[in-house]
JSON list of C-alpha atoms in Angstrom, two decimals:
[
{"chain": "A", "resi": 1, "resn": "MET", "atom": "CA", "xyz": [71.56, -1.04, -76.00]},
{"chain": "A", "resi": 2, "resn": "LYS", "atom": "CA", "xyz": [73.44, -3.55, -73.88]},
{"chain": "A", "resi": 3, "resn": "ASN", "atom": "CA", "xyz": [74.45, -2.03, -70.62]},
{"chain": "A", "resi": 4, "resn": "VAL", "atom": "CA", "xyz": [78.91, -3.02, -70.94]},
{"chain": "A", "resi": 5, "resn": "PHE", "atom": "CA", "xyz": [78.72, -3.37, -67.77]},
{"chain": "A", "resi": 6, "resn": "SER", "atom": "CA", "xyz": [76.36, -6.09, -67.48]},
{"chain": "A", "resi": 7, "resn": "TYR", "atom": "CA", "xyz": [78.95, -8.45, -68.81]},
{"chain": "A", "resi": 8, "resn": "PHE", "atom": "CA", "xyz": [81.04, -7.71, -64.99]},
{"chain": "A", "resi": 9, "resn": "LYS", "atom": "CA", "xyz": [77.99, -9.33, -63.49]},
{"chain": "A", "resi": 10, "resn": "ARG", "atom": "CA", "xyz": [78.46, -12.33, -64.10]},
{"chain": "A", "resi": 11, "resn": "GLU", "atom": "CA", "xyz": [79.39, -14.96, -61.28]},
{"chain": "A", "resi": 12, "resn": "PHE", "atom": "CA", "xyz": [83.44, -16.83, -61.48]},
{"chain": "A", "resi": 13, "resn": "LYS", "atom": "CA", "xyz": [83.03, -20.30, -60.01]},
{"chain": "A", "resi": 14, "resn": "THR", "atom": "CA", "xyz": [86.79, -20.49, -57.97]},
{"chain": "A", "resi": 15, "resn": "LEU", "atom": "CA", "xyz": [89.20, -23.00, -59.50]},
{"chain": "A", "resi": 16, "resn": "ASN", "atom": "CA", "xyz": [89.93, -23.88, -55.41]},
{"chain": "A", "resi": 17, "resn": "ARG", "atom": "CA", "xyz": [88.00, -25.93, -52.79]},
{"chain": "A", "resi": 18, "resn": "ILE", "atom": "CA", "xyz": [89.35, -26.05, -49.11]},
{"chain": "A", "resi": 19, "resn": "GLU", "atom": "CA", "xyz": [87.91, -29.19, -47.45]},
{"chain": "A", "resi": 20, "resn": "ILE", "atom": "CA", "xyz": [88.74, -29.86, -43.46]},
{"chain": "A", "resi": 21, "resn": "SER", "atom": "CA", "xyz": [89.30, -33.11, -42.08]},
{"chain": "A", "resi": 22, "resn": "SER", "atom": "CA", "xyz": [88.04, -32.23, -37.98]},
{"chain": "A", "resi": 23, "resn": "ASN", "atom": "CA", "xyz": [89.02, -36.43, -37.61]},
{"chain": "A", "resi": 24, "resn": "ASN", "atom": "CA", "xyz": [92.06, -35.37, -39.56]},
{"chain": "A", "resi": 25, "resn": "LEU", "atom": "CA", "xyz": [92.49, -31.70, -37.77]},
{"chain": "A", "resi": 26, "resn": "LEU", "atom": "CA", "xyz": [92.43, -33.48, -34.48]},
{"chain": "A", "resi": 27, "resn": "TYR", "atom": "CA", "xyz": [94.40, -36.20, -35.13]},
{"chain": "A", "resi": 28, "resn": "ASN", "atom": "CA", "xyz": [97.82, -33.99, -36.29]},
{"chain": "A", "resi": 29, "resn": "TYR", "atom": "CA", "xyz": [97.28, -32.73, -33.08]},
{"chain": "A", "resi": 30, "resn": "GLN", "atom": "CA", "xyz": [96.83, -35.90, -30.86]},
{"chain": "A", "resi": 31, "resn": "TYR", "atom": "CA", "xyz": [99.69, -37.48, -32.80]},
{"chain": "A", "resi": 32, "resn": "LEU", "atom": "CA", "xyz": [101.99, -34.60, -32.26]},
{"chain": "A", "resi": 33, "resn": "SER", "atom": "CA", "xyz": [100.93, -33.83, -27.85]},
{"chain": "A", "resi": 34, "resn": "SER", "atom": "CA", "xyz": [102.05, -37.82, -28.21]},
{"chain": "A", "resi": 35, "resn": "LEU", "atom": "CA", "xyz": [105.38, -37.31, -29.45]},
{"chain": "A", "resi": 36, "resn": "ASN", "atom": "CA", "xyz": [107.00, -35.86, -25.82]},
{"chain": "A", "resi": 37, "resn": "LYS", "atom": "CA", "xyz": [104.32, -35.83, -22.80]},
{"chain": "A", "resi": 38, "resn": "ASP", "atom": "CA", "xyz": [106.77, -32.81, -21.70]},
{"chain": "A", "resi": 39, "resn": "VAL", "atom": "CA", "xyz": [106.13, -30.49, -24.38]},
{"chain": "A", "resi": 40, "resn": "LYS", "atom": "CA", "xyz": [102.49, -28.62, -24.52]},
{"chain": "A", "resi": 41, "resn": "ILE", "atom": "CA", "xyz": [100.66, -28.53, -28.23]},
{"chain": "A", "resi": 42, "resn": "SER", "atom": "CA", "xyz": [99.44, -25.14, -28.56]},
{"chain": "A", "resi": 43, "resn": "PRO", "atom": "CA", "xyz": [97.31, -24.89, -32.19]},
{"chain": "A", "resi": 44, "resn": "VAL", "atom": "CA", "xyz": [98.03, -21.06, -33.80]},
{"chain": "A", "resi": 45, "resn": "ILE", "atom": "CA", "xyz": [94.85, -20.05, -35.53]},
{"chain": "A", "resi": 46, "resn": "LYS", "atom": "CA", "xyz": [95.59, -16.01, -36.13]},
{"chain": "A", "resi": 47, "resn": "SER", "atom": "CA", "xyz": [94.88, -14.95, -39.67]},
{"chain": "A", "resi": 48, "resn": "ASN", "atom": "CA", "xyz": [91.98, -16.24, -39.54]},
{"chain": "A", "resi": 49, "resn": "GLY", "atom": "CA", "xyz": [92.73, -19.74, -39.44]},
{"chain": "A", "resi": 50, "resn": "TYR", "atom": "CA", "xyz": [94.86, -18.87, -41.98]},
{"chain": "A", "resi": 51, "resn": "GLY", "atom": "CA", "xyz": [91.91, -18.71, -44.21]},
{"chain": "A", "resi": 52, "resn": "HIS", "atom": "CA", "xyz": [90.33, -21.88, -42.89]},
{"chain": "A", "resi": 53, "resn": "GLY", "atom": "CA", "xyz": [88.30, -20.11, -40.54]},
{"chain": "A", "resi": 54, "resn": "ILE", "atom": "CA", "xyz": [89.86, -19.06, -36.85]},
{"chain": "A", "resi": 55, "resn": "ILE", "atom": "CA", "xyz": [85.73, -20.20, -35.06]},
{"chain": "A", "resi": 56, "resn": "ASN", "atom": "CA", "xyz": [85.63, -23.68, -37.68]},
{"chain": "A", "resi": 57, "resn": "MET", "atom": "CA", "xyz": [89.39, -24.63, -36.41]},
{"chain": "A", "resi": 58, "resn": "ALA", "atom": "CA", "xyz": [89.09, -23.44, -32.80]},
{"chain": "A", "resi": 59, "resn": "LYS", "atom": "CA", "xyz": [85.53, -25.18, -32.66]},
{"chain": "A", "resi": 60, "resn": "ILE", "atom": "CA", "xyz": [86.95, -28.55, -33.85]},
{"chain": "A", "resi": 61, "resn": "LEU", "atom": "CA", "xyz": [89.76, -28.46, -31.82]},
{"chain": "A", "resi": 62, "resn": "ASP", "atom": "CA", "xyz": [88.38, -26.69, -28.24]},
{"chain": "A", "resi": 63, "resn": "SER", "atom": "CA", "xyz": [87.75, -29.98, -26.78]},
{"chain": "A", "resi": 64, "resn": "GLN", "atom": "CA", "xyz": [90.92, -31.46, -26.50]},
{"chain": "A", "resi": 65, "resn": "ASN", "atom": "CA", "xyz": [92.63, -29.41, -23.32]},
{"chain": "A", "resi": 66, "resn": "ILE", "atom": "CA", "xyz": [94.37, -27.70, -24.99]},
{"chain": "A", "resi": 67, "resn": "PRO", "atom": "CA", "xyz": [96.72, -25.37, -23.27]},
{"chain": "A", "resi": 68, "resn": "PHE", "atom": "CA", "xyz": [95.57, -21.83, -25.88]},
{"chain": "A", "resi": 69, "resn": "PHE", "atom": "CA", "xyz": [94.61, -20.95, -28.36]},
{"chain": "A", "resi": 70, "resn": "CYS", "atom": "CA", "xyz": [97.77, -18.83, -30.77]},
{"chain": "A", "resi": 71, "resn": "VAL", "atom": "CA", "xyz": [95.78, -15.47, -31.92]},
{"chain": "A", "resi": 72, "resn": "ASP", "atom": "CA", "xyz": [97.57, -12.56, -33.96]},
{"chain": "A", "resi": 73, "resn": "SER", "atom": "CA", "xyz": [95.29, -9.61, -32.63]},
{"chain": "A", "resi": 74, "resn": "LEU", "atom": "CA", "xyz": [92.83, -8.58, -29.49]},
{"chain": "A", "resi": 75, "resn": "TYR", "atom": "CA", "xyz": [90.00, -8.96, -31.92]},
{"chain": "A", "resi": 76, "resn": "GLU", "atom": "CA", "xyz": [90.95, -12.25, -32.83]},
{"chain": "A", "resi": 77, "resn": "ALA", "atom": "CA", "xyz": [90.44, -12.86, -29.26]},
{"chain": "A", "resi": 78, "resn": "TYR", "atom": "CA", "xyz": [87.62, -10.78, -28.61]},
{"chain": "A", "resi": 79, "resn": "LYS", "atom": "CA", "xyz": [85.98, -13.26, -32.09]},
{"chain": "A", "resi": 80, "resn": "LEU", "atom": "CA", "xyz": [87.00, -16.52, -29.63]},
{"chain": "A", "resi": 81, "resn": "GLN", "atom": "CA", "xyz": [86.07, -14.89, -26.42]},
{"chain": "A", "resi": 82, "resn": "ASN", "atom": "CA", "xyz": [82.16, -14.36, -28.01]},
{"chain": "A", "resi": 83, "resn": "GLU", "atom": "CA", "xyz": [82.49, -16.98, -28.81]},
{"chain": "A", "resi": 84, "resn": "HIS", "atom": "CA", "xyz": [82.34, -18.53, -25.33]},
{"chain": "A", "resi": 85, "resn": "PHE", "atom": "CA", "xyz": [85.08, -21.56, -25.97]},
{"chain": "A", "resi": 86, "resn": "LYS", "atom": "CA", "xyz": [87.03, -22.94, -23.25]},
{"chain": "A", "resi": 87, "resn": "THR", "atom": "CA", "xyz": [90.55, -22.88, -24.51]},
{"chain": "A", "resi": 88, "resn": "PRO", "atom": "CA", "xyz": [92.50, -20.14, -23.21]},
{"chain": "A", "resi": 89, "resn": "ILE", "atom": "CA", "xyz": [94.40, -17.15, -25.86]},
{"chain": "A", "resi": 90, "resn": "LEU", "atom": "CA", "xyz": [97.54, -16.40, -26.46]},
{"chain": "A", "resi": 91, "resn": "VAL", "atom": "CA", "xyz": [97.76, -13.27, -28.00]},
{"chain": "A", "resi": 92, "resn": "MET", "atom": "CA", "xyz": [101.06, -13.09, -30.08]},
{"chain": "A", "resi": 93, "resn": "GLY", "atom": "CA", "xyz": [100.93, -10.01, -32.35]},
{"chain": "A", "resi": 94, "resn": "TYR", "atom": "CA", "xyz": [101.98, -7.32, -31.18]},
{"chain": "A", "resi": 95, "resn": "THR", "atom": "CA", "xyz": [100.14, -5.20, -29.15]},
{"chain": "A", "resi": 96, "resn": "ILE", "atom": "CA", "xyz": [100.09, -1.24, -28.49]},
{"chain": "A", "resi": 97, "resn": "PRO", "atom": "CA", "xyz": [101.10, -1.09, -25.13]},
{"chain": "A", "resi": 98, "resn": "GLU", "atom": "CA", "xyz": [97.94, 1.97, -24.50]},
{"chain": "A", "resi": 99, "resn": "ASN", "atom": "CA", "xyz": [95.46, -0.66, -25.68]},
{"chain": "A", "resi": 100, "resn": "LEU", "atom": "CA", "xyz": [95.85, -2.82, -22.16]},
{"chain": "A", "resi": 101, "resn": "LYS", "atom": "CA", "xyz": [95.26, 0.45, -20.19]},
{"chain": "A", "resi": 102, "resn": "PHE", "atom": "CA", "xyz": [91.56, 0.89, -20.50]},
{"chain": "A", "resi": 103, "resn": "LYS", "atom": "CA", "xyz": [89.97, -2.81, -18.48]},
{"chain": "A", "resi": 104, "resn": "LYS", "atom": "CA", "xyz": [91.56, -6.28, -17.21]},
{"chain": "A", "resi": 105, "resn": "ILE", "atom": "CA", "xyz": [91.76, -8.33, -20.48]},
{"chain": "A", "resi": 106, "resn": "PRO", "atom": "CA", "xyz": [91.56, -11.67, -19.77]},
{"chain": "A", "resi": 107, "resn": "PHE", "atom": "CA", "xyz": [93.85, -12.86, -22.28]},
{"chain": "A", "resi": 108, "resn": "SER", "atom": "CA", "xyz": [98.00, -14.51, -21.87]},
{"chain": "A", "resi": 109, "resn": "PHE", "atom": "CA", "xyz": [100.24, -11.59, -24.31]},
{"chain": "A", "resi": 110, "resn": "ALA", "atom": "CA", "xyz": [103.15, -12.13, -25.81]},
{"chain": "A", "resi": 111, "resn": "VAL", "atom": "CA", "xyz": [105.95, -9.65, -24.66]},
{"chain": "A", "resi": 112, "resn": "TYR", "atom": "CA", "xyz": [108.30, -8.06, -27.76]},
{"chain": "A", "resi": 113, "resn": "ASP", "atom": "CA", "xyz": [109.86, -4.49, -25.32]},
{"chain": "A", "resi": 114, "resn": "ILE", "atom": "CA", "xyz": [109.89, -3.05, -21.68]},
{"chain": "A", "resi": 115, "resn": "GLU", "atom": "CA", "xyz": [107.29, -1.36, -22.73]},
{"chain": "A", "resi": 116, "resn": "THR", "atom": "CA", "xyz": [104.34, -3.49, -22.36]},
{"chain": "A", "resi": 117, "resn": "ALA", "atom": "CA", "xyz": [105.63, -6.15, -19.93]},
{"chain": "A", "resi": 118, "resn": "LYS", "atom": "CA", "xyz": [105.53, -2.86, -17.94]},
{"chain": "A", "resi": 119, "resn": "VAL", "atom": "CA", "xyz": [102.32, -1.35, -18.98]},
{"chain": "A", "resi": 120, "resn": "LEU", "atom": "CA", "xyz": [100.94, -5.10, -18.78]},
{"chain": "A", "resi": 121, "resn": "ASN", "atom": "CA", "xyz": [102.14, -4.84, -14.43]},
{"chain": "A", "resi": 122, "resn": "GLU", "atom": "CA", "xyz": [100.45, -2.43, -14.26]},
{"chain": "A", "resi": 123, "resn": "PHE", "atom": "CA", "xyz": [97.68, -2.74, -16.11]},
{"chain": "A", "resi": 124, "resn": "GLN", "atom": "CA", "xyz": [96.69, -6.27, -16.55]},
{"chain": "A", "resi": 125, "resn": "LYS", "atom": "CA", "xyz": [98.51, -7.65, -13.27]},
{"chain": "A", "resi": 126, "resn": "GLY", "atom": "CA", "xyz": [97.95, -11.10, -12.53]},
{"chain": "A", "resi": 127, "resn": "CYS", "atom": "CA", "xyz": [98.09, -12.08, -16.53]},
{"chain": "A", "resi": 128, "resn": "SER", "atom": "CA", "xyz": [101.02, -14.91, -17.89]},
{"chain": "A", "resi": 129, "resn": "VAL", "atom": "CA", "xyz": [102.77, -13.62, -20.43]},
{"chain": "A", "resi": 130, "resn": "HIS", "atom": "CA", "xyz": [105.21, -15.48, -22.96]},
{"chain": "A", "resi": 131, "resn": "ILE", "atom": "CA", "xyz": [108.11, -13.71, -23.94]},
{"chain": "A", "resi": 132, "resn": "PHE", "atom": "CA", "xyz": [108.57, -13.43, -27.86]},
{"chain": "A", "resi": 133, "resn": "VAL", "atom": "CA", "xyz": [112.32, -13.98, -28.61]},
{"chain": "A", "resi": 134, "resn": "ASP", "atom": "CA", "xyz": [113.02, -12.76, -32.21]},
{"chain": "A", "resi": 135, "resn": "THR", "atom": "CA", "xyz": [115.88, -15.49, -33.42]},
{"chain": "A", "resi": 136, "resn": "GLY", "atom": "CA", "xyz": [116.58, -13.19, -36.81]},
{"chain": "A", "resi": 137, "resn": "MET", "atom": "CA", "xyz": [113.66, -14.75, -38.67]},
{"chain": "A", "resi": 138, "resn": "HIS", "atom": "CA", "xyz": [111.75, -11.23, -37.12]},
{"chain": "A", "resi": 139, "resn": "ARG", "atom": "CA", "xyz": [108.70, -14.43, -37.14]},
{"chain": "A", "resi": 140, "resn": "GLU", "atom": "CA", "xyz": [106.53, -14.99, -34.47]},
{"chain": "A", "resi": 141, "resn": "GLY", "atom": "CA", "xyz": [104.85, -18.57, -34.53]}
]
């Protein structure tokens, strides 16, 4: 008698396919950057590049002299740092202030509350901060 679970071991092919055109991505970035020379555009590649691969997206964009890559967490920031990209990194997601006390961290941070600002001031002297202002949608980005 055939094992009933052997039927579930087949590989299925997905109907979805995503292709990223590096030329189109670079064109879009350059076009947005050209609209106002006083405004700097920083790509948000958090959440694994929104499913497209954080490393893949960073590889394409790293040559563009970008102010910083925007990520959600220290995990994503360290993932990019381990790949040695030249673009600085802004951690936009909330970081537990306790995690900022252990060592000097080479990233910029979004500040959500006074506690985080105090911890950054004491333990991450000289780091860049961006003040998070909630306009009512409770979203970052």
